[in-house]
Amino acid sequence: MATPPVRRLAERLRQVEESRTMRVVASAQRLRAEGRDVVDLGAGEPDFPTPGHIKDAAKRAIDADFTRYTPAAGTPELRDAIADRFLEDFGVQRARNEIIATVGGKQAIFNVLLALVDPGDEVLVTAPYWVTFPQVVNLCGGIPVIVPTDEQSGFRVTAAMLEEKLTSKTSLIVLNTPNNPSGAVIAPSELVRICELAAERRIHVLVDECYQKIVFDELRPHTAAAVPPELRRWVVVAGSLSKTYAMTGWRIGFTIGPEDLIARIVVIQGHETSNPNSVAQAAAVQALSGPQDCVDEMRRQYQLRRDYLVPALNGIPGLSCVLPRGAFYAFASVRRHLNGRFRTSEDFAARLLEESGVAVTPGSGFGTEGYIRLSFAASRTALESAIERLGAFVRGLET
Ligand code: PLP
């Protein structure tokens, strides 16, 4: 008997789109299953294994039967390990009650929006944006208000740009530094200016620092958790161990914010997921409090790959790419190729995948048409092959 149709879906689902990065991953997988040789620069995750000492901590936790519910906010050990890492890295003292451990950075972000956004509220999101931000705003009944940045300024976000879009309905500003997909980094002084603006207007700023440790050249990691104490009641940081420690599958992230807000978020989380996975929490304590040289080594590798990939992209006719200052993505303009055979970056990416077997993510998914995102969390061999194929594809367009 045929399955009866779903009669009524919740209104909020009308506003929500499938993640376009997931769509690329699915298309690349389909081609691979058909036996095609695909170079996948679509995925947004480290290609390194989780370091051994972190995996060992998880094995010990299993053997010690650390397999029950934990407090909803995460174990005291993990919350303290997060606080200690911020103290050691940035000299900022944040209390255990200002921290909650979450199921990845995604839950950290979702929780904050559930706690702060009412239906009809406007939420400022800078573009290019990580695909999930506007979707989470929509799911919470809010209205994403996009603040575009441009390639000419290196995708720079300023307090003045945000101020222009603030209205009496704005309840939250969402920032992401280092940025996925542009690689732009908001300087510490600009971050403070933005937080001052928010404090003046009595609205919150959520800063997604999922790529906090992956910064290049002379840059050193910084955090909005260390803004001056008088601003902290308006500032919320979402962090993640996924990229920093190559732990995407373990699903551990965290939020740092004012104690009263965190207390409310703990209540939400208690109903949503109870707590993050207990074994993964034990691994996360080890990641944060154990040796950190693995973090620097992975960062060094990303920089070497960036230093190969970005000049190589700029050497392909009609492509241009600003140098990412952090994260592990190159966001390259293909606008000069969008007036002939392709109208959109989605067409471009689809044809590139079909004809040349290179998976990249179209800029439209990040709210910025005319670009493609290439992940350099991939081996040098994969990057070289992608450049060769992309170059041949583009040269084919010009003949
Ligand atoms: N924030 C940004 C900007 C991301 O790119 C990602 C993952 O791709 C996340 C947050 C969420 O990461 P996770 O939920 O794995 O911690």
GROMACS .gro file of N, CA and C in nm, residues 7 15 45 63 73 75 79 106 110 129 171-172 178 187 205 229 235-236 243 269 277-278 322 325 330 332 345 355:
model
   84
    7ARG      N    1   0.020   1.540   0.531
    7ARG     CA    2  -0.088   1.635   0.506
    7ARG      C    3  -0.048   1.778   0.535
   15GLN      N    4   1.042   2.799   0.482
   15GLN     CA    5   1.151   2.896   0.475
   15GLN      C    6   1.288   2.829   0.467
   45GLU      N    7   3.570   2.000   0.589
   45GLU     CA    8   3.624   1.938   0.710
   45GLU      C    9   3.770   1.898   0.691
   63ASP      N   10   3.620   0.244   2.850
   63ASP     CA   11   3.658   0.136   2.941
   63ASP      C   12   3.623   0.167   3.086
   73ALA      N   13   2.474   2.093   3.069
   73ALA     CA   14   2.572   2.194   3.024
   73ALA      C   15   2.706   2.131   2.987
   75THR      N   16   3.015   1.826   3.118
   75THR     CA   17   3.079   1.793   3.245
   75THR      C   18   3.152   1.916   3.300
   79ARG      N   19   3.379   2.200   3.086
   79ARG     CA   20   3.356   2.346   3.093
   79ARG      C   21   3.481   2.415   3.146
  106LYS      N   22   2.727   2.382   1.564
  106LYS     CA   23   2.592   2.402   1.512
  106LYS      C   24   2.490   2.413   1.624
  110PHE      N   25   2.246   2.729   1.715
  110PHE     CA   26   2.101   2.708   1.719
  110PHE      C   27   2.045   2.750   1.854
  129TYR      N   28   2.805   3.438   0.366
  129TYR     CA   29   2.778   3.378   0.497
  129TYR      C   30   2.789   3.226   0.489
  171SER      N   31   1.741   4.215   1.658
  171SER     CA   32   1.766   4.161   1.792
  171SER      C   33   1.904   4.097   1.804
  172LEU      N   34   1.970   4.076   1.691
  172LEU     CA   35   2.097   4.004   1.698
  172LEU      C   36   2.182   4.034   1.575
  178PRO      N   37   3.746   3.364   1.181
  178PRO     CA   38   3.765   3.371   1.037
  178PRO      C   39   3.641   3.319   0.964
  187ALA      N   40   3.939   4.221   1.243
  187ALA     CA   41   4.048   4.261   1.334
  187ALA      C   42   3.992   4.282   1.475
  205VAL      N   43   2.551   4.027   2.008
  205VAL     CA   44   2.635   3.988   1.894
  205VAL      C   45   2.674   3.843   1.917
  229PRO      N   46   3.528   4.385   2.976
  229PRO     CA   47   3.421   4.326   3.059
  229PRO      C   48   3.287   4.398   3.050
  235VAL      N   49   2.778   3.995   2.436
  235VAL     CA   50   2.860   3.919   2.340
  235VAL      C   51   2.855   3.768   2.370
  236VAL      N   52   2.826   3.691   2.267
  236VAL     CA   53   2.819   3.546   2.281
  236VAL      C   54   2.914   3.485   2.177
  243LYS      N   55   3.701   2.171   1.376
  243LYS     CA   56   3.807   2.204   1.279
  243LYS      C   57   3.942   2.212   1.350
  269GLN      N   58   1.887   2.323   2.608
  269GLN     CA   59   1.966   2.206   2.567
  269GLN      C   60   1.922   2.080   2.641
  277ASN      N   61   2.750   1.399   2.378
  277ASN     CA   62   2.795   1.261   2.400
  277ASN      C   63   2.904   1.256   2.508
  278SER      N   64   2.887   1.166   2.604
  278SER     CA   65   2.978   1.164   2.721
  278SER      C   66   3.121   1.127   2.681
  322VAL      N   67   4.091   3.648  -0.358
  322VAL     CA   68   4.167   3.721  -0.256
  322VAL      C   69   4.230   3.619  -0.161
  325ARG      N   70   4.270   3.497   0.494
  325ARG     CA   71   4.355   3.520   0.611
  325ARG      C   72   4.335   3.413   0.717
  330ALA      N   73   3.919   2.883  -0.029
  330ALA     CA   74   3.946   2.990  -0.125
  330ALA      C   75   3.812   3.023  -0.189
  332ALA      N   76   3.673   3.204  -0.490
  332ALA     CA   77   3.724   3.260  -0.615
  332ALA      C   78   3.610   3.314  -0.702
  345SER      N   79   2.665   3.071  -1.064
  345SER     CA   80   2.775   2.992  -1.010
  345SER      C   81   2.732   2.846  -0.990
  355GLU      N   82   3.174   1.765  -1.605
  355GLU     CA   83   3.270   1.754  -1.717
  355GLU      C   84   3.412   1.727  -1.673
   0.00000   0.00000   0.00000
